[in-house]
Tab-separated table of C-alpha atoms in Angstrom:
chain	number	residue	atom	x	y	z
A	267	MET	CA	106.164	116.398	97.072
A	268	PRO	CA	105.510	116.909	93.338
A	269	LYS	CA	102.345	118.703	92.293
A	270	THR	CA	99.477	116.256	91.803
A	271	LEU	CA	96.813	116.751	89.140
A	272	GLU	CA	93.152	115.867	89.535
A	273	GLY	CA	92.804	112.080	89.133
A	274	GLN	CA	96.436	111.413	90.115
A	275	ILE	CA	97.777	109.874	93.338
A	276	THR	CA	101.216	110.795	94.569
A	277	MET	CA	102.871	108.244	96.820
A	278	GLU	CA	106.045	108.296	98.898
A	279	LYS	CA	107.445	105.734	101.279
A	280	THR	CA	109.897	105.340	104.115
A	281	PRO	CA	110.187	102.785	106.906
A	282	SER	CA	110.801	105.435	109.551
A	283	TYR	CA	107.771	107.802	109.391
A	284	PHE	CA	105.521	105.643	111.608
A	285	VAL	CA	107.996	105.658	114.501
A	286	THR	CA	109.322	109.241	114.123
A	287	ARG	CA	107.730	111.427	116.788
A	288	GLU	CA	107.661	114.650	114.633
A	289	ALA	CA	106.327	113.040	111.436
A	290	PRO	CA	102.530	113.202	112.072
A	291	ALA	CA	102.548	116.935	112.805
A	292	ARG	CA	104.738	117.664	109.765
A	293	ILE	CA	102.639	115.578	107.379
A	294	SER	CA	99.418	117.038	108.790
A	295	ALA	CA	100.787	120.566	108.280
A	296	MET	CA	101.578	119.673	104.636
A	297	SER	CA	98.217	118.012	103.915
A	298	ARG	CA	95.572	116.964	106.437
A	299	ASP	CA	93.861	114.814	103.737
A	300	THR	CA	96.871	112.553	103.290
A	301	LYS	CA	96.037	108.848	103.409
A	302	LEU	CA	98.543	106.737	105.319
A	303	ILE	CA	99.433	103.093	104.637
A	304	VAL	CA	101.467	101.223	107.231
A	305	VAL	CA	102.761	97.668	106.742
A	306	VAL	CA	103.025	95.896	110.088
A	307	ARG	CA	104.142	92.367	111.011
A	308	ASP	CA	104.495	90.248	114.111
A	309	PRO	CA	106.702	92.476	116.323
A	310	VAL	CA	108.779	89.544	117.533
A	311	THR	CA	109.590	88.374	113.968
A	312	ARG	CA	110.115	92.054	113.048
A	313	ALA	CA	112.685	92.509	115.863
A	314	ILE	CA	114.608	89.374	114.812
A	315	SER	CA	114.492	90.504	111.152
A	316	ASP	CA	115.773	93.986	112.170
A	317	TYR	CA	118.623	92.323	114.081
A	318	THR	CA	119.411	90.034	111.107
A	319	GLN	CA	119.766	93.032	108.848
A	320	THR	CA	122.060	94.851	111.265
A	321	LEU	CA	124.085	91.627	111.729
A	322	SER	CA	124.690	91.400	107.966
A	323	LYS	CA	126.290	94.894	108.085
A	324	LYS	CA	128.017	94.634	111.493
A	325	PRO	CA	128.910	90.927	112.140
A	326	ASP	CA	130.554	91.789	115.500
A	327	ILE	CA	127.402	93.140	117.283
A	328	PRO	CA	126.331	91.418	120.530
A	329	SER	CA	123.841	88.538	120.408
A	330	PHE	CA	120.096	89.180	119.969
A	331	GLU	CA	119.509	87.725	123.419
A	332	SER	CA	121.937	90.130	125.163
A	333	LEU	CA	120.506	93.194	123.319
A	334	THR	CA	116.908	92.232	124.174
A	335	PHE	CA	117.298	92.496	127.932
A	336	LYS	CA	118.244	95.325	130.292
A	337	ASN	CA	118.606	92.588	132.850
A	338	ARG	CA	118.463	88.936	131.707
A	339	THR	CA	118.023	87.592	135.254
A	340	THR	CA	114.875	89.659	135.954
A	341	GLY	CA	113.753	89.345	132.318
A	342	LEU	CA	113.511	93.162	131.947
A	343	ILE	CA	113.212	94.001	128.254
A	344	ASP	CA	115.315	96.915	126.895
A	345	THR	CA	112.637	99.071	125.225
A	346	SER	CA	115.297	101.644	124.288
A	347	TRP	CA	116.693	99.215	121.679
A	348	SER	CA	115.078	100.322	118.400
A	349	ALA	CA	114.482	96.706	117.203
A	350	ILE	CA	112.193	96.244	120.220
A	351	GLN	CA	110.789	99.792	120.365
A	352	ILE	CA	109.535	99.868	116.753
A	353	GLY	CA	107.167	96.890	117.390
A	354	ILE	CA	105.209	98.712	120.136
A	355	TYR	CA	102.717	99.744	117.412
A	356	ALA	CA	99.985	100.955	119.782
A	357	LYS	CA	102.322	103.595	121.196
A	358	HIS	CA	103.245	104.929	117.753
A	359	LEU	CA	99.606	104.880	116.592
A	360	ASP	CA	98.616	106.984	119.607
A	361	ASN	CA	100.906	109.703	118.341
A	362	TRP	CA	99.415	109.554	114.785
A	363	LEU	CA	95.827	109.658	116.045
A	364	GLN	CA	96.466	113.118	117.489
A	365	TYR	CA	96.716	114.388	113.893
A	366	PHE	CA	94.851	111.891	111.626
A	367	PRO	CA	91.509	110.061	112.042
A	368	MET	CA	91.633	106.249	111.859
A	369	GLU	CA	89.709	106.361	108.525
A	370	GLN	CA	92.804	107.885	106.902
A	371	ILE	CA	95.116	105.115	108.062
A	372	LEU	CA	95.287	101.622	106.579
A	373	PHE	CA	97.294	98.913	108.291
A	374	VAL	CA	98.482	96.218	105.904
A	375	SER	CA	99.421	92.803	107.363
A	376	GLY	CA	102.996	91.905	106.391
A	377	GLU	CA	102.107	88.234	106.818
A	378	ARG	CA	99.085	88.428	104.507
A	379	LEU	CA	101.134	90.398	102.002
A	380	ILE	CA	103.158	87.182	101.628
A	381	SER	CA	100.341	84.632	101.880
A	382	ASP	CA	97.747	86.554	99.883
A	383	PRO	CA	99.350	89.535	98.111
A	384	ALA	CA	96.396	90.181	95.770
A	385	GLY	CA	93.921	90.149	98.686
A	386	GLU	CA	95.960	92.546	100.761
A	387	LEU	CA	96.603	94.860	97.766
A	388	GLY	CA	92.844	94.702	97.080
A	389	ARG	CA	92.365	96.397	100.460
A	390	VAL	CA	94.963	99.028	99.485
A	391	GLN	CA	93.260	99.706	96.158
A	392	ASP	CA	89.853	100.039	97.936
A	393	PHE	CA	91.356	102.398	100.549
A	394	LEU	CA	92.831	104.621	97.819
A	395	GLY	CA	89.560	104.620	95.884
A	396	LEU	CA	91.130	102.791	92.956
A	397	LYS	CA	89.556	100.125	90.757
A	398	ARG	CA	90.801	96.675	91.718
A	399	ILE	CA	93.133	95.810	88.851
A	400	ILE	CA	95.857	93.885	90.755
A	401	THR	CA	94.742	90.239	91.149
A	402	ASP	CA	96.255	86.774	91.805
A	403	LYS	CA	97.272	86.496	88.161
A	404	HIS	CA	99.880	89.238	88.677
A	405	PHE	CA	101.911	87.126	91.165
A	406	TYR	CA	103.866	83.927	91.429
A	407	PHE	CA	105.508	82.524	94.533
A	408	ASN	CA	109.293	82.391	94.466
A	409	GLN	CA	110.288	79.264	96.452
A	410	THR	CA	113.930	80.362	96.843
A	411	LYS	CA	113.025	83.777	98.308
A	412	GLY	CA	109.905	82.606	100.179
A	413	PHE	CA	108.063	85.645	98.823
A	414	PRO	CA	105.576	86.369	96.074
A	415	CYS	CA	106.990	88.209	93.037
A	416	LEU	CA	105.278	90.321	90.432
A	417	LYS	CA	105.085	88.330	87.193
A	418	LYS	CA	105.975	91.348	85.070
A	419	ALA	CA	107.073	94.761	86.256
A	420	GLU	CA	105.635	97.787	84.445
A	421	GLY	CA	107.493	98.356	81.161
A	422	SER	CA	109.675	95.251	81.559
A	423	SER	CA	109.441	91.696	80.351
A	424	LYS	CA	111.160	90.373	83.486
A	425	PRO	CA	109.446	89.413	86.750
A	426	HIS	CA	110.124	91.706	89.735
A	427	CYS	CA	111.151	90.217	93.094
A	428	LEU	CA	112.255	91.799	96.337
A	429	GLY	CA	115.978	92.581	96.497
A	430	LYS	CA	118.856	90.625	98.021
A	431	THR	CA	118.342	92.236	101.423
A	432	LYS	CA	114.879	90.630	101.810
A	433	GLY	CA	114.304	87.024	102.880
A	434	ARG	CA	117.537	86.550	104.763
A	435	THR	CA	117.717	83.488	106.994
A	436	HIS	CA	117.214	84.461	110.609
A	437	PRO	CA	119.684	83.270	113.269
A	438	ASN	CA	118.432	80.753	115.824
A	439	ILE	CA	117.184	82.624	118.851
A	440	ASP	CA	116.783	81.039	122.295
A	441	PRO	CA	113.073	79.940	122.448
A	442	GLU	CA	112.805	81.259	126.030
A	443	VAL	CA	113.779	84.725	124.816
A	444	VAL	CA	111.214	84.488	121.955
A	445	GLN	CA	108.542	83.504	124.523
A	446	ARG	CA	109.539	86.362	126.845
A	447	LEU	CA	109.172	88.796	123.920
A	448	ARG	CA	105.770	87.310	123.025
A	449	ASP	CA	104.624	87.931	126.577
A	450	PHE	CA	106.060	91.467	126.509
A	451	TYR	CA	104.323	92.451	123.280
A	452	ARG	CA	100.962	90.763	124.012
A	453	PRO	CA	99.288	93.703	125.869
A	454	PHE	CA	100.547	96.154	123.268
A	455	ASN	CA	99.269	93.916	120.444
A	456	MET	CA	95.852	93.634	122.129
A	457	LYS	CA	95.665	97.440	122.444
A	458	PHE	CA	96.717	97.792	118.788
A	459	TYR	CA	94.022	95.277	117.657
A	460	GLN	CA	91.410	97.319	119.623
A	461	MET	CA	92.599	100.634	118.160
A	462	THR	CA	92.596	99.344	114.575
A	463	GLY	CA	89.541	97.047	114.881
A	464	HIS	CA	91.698	94.329	113.319
A	465	ASN	CA	93.150	91.175	114.851
A	466	PHE	CA	96.471	90.474	113.157
A	467	GLY	CA	96.763	87.064	114.827
A	468	TRP	CA	100.257	87.509	116.287
A	469	ASP	CA	99.510	85.663	119.534
């Protein structure tokens, strides 16, 4: 990490820290005061989105339905498949709480980031001890993408939207499989809501 002066905040991001077993100990060893921001979304939608991204790179992978189950007849979910495993947020959070107190972790709702970006970024600014300068006037909703975009990126006259890899159309998944996944994640979601003191409304 670069050296940070008084009054500066240094940020770094990766999608894999939250689910990497060794990450909390390493980050804690580097700086125990680090504040952590994790964007989470409905684990079922997240798993389908994960699959959609892989499918775009490897069109010959098995169907979502066949990857979801260890045994389709018994309905046993394959928790070793990373697309499923990542969404068991309570399990990953347990690992982080061994190194960081809950006050140093902010969970941002992926759904609210789309429906109310300024509101959710207001929470981020508060968490980081920053003045709230990002408001509704900084965003417009891009109908084509289905996402909010920044009206003007820093130092540019053009709006900034998420890249081509975001907002892909999801394949149609068997509703029974979706329901089975909802049932599977429910207890983990409930535990996660309890741990964070925040109901994300995924059920």
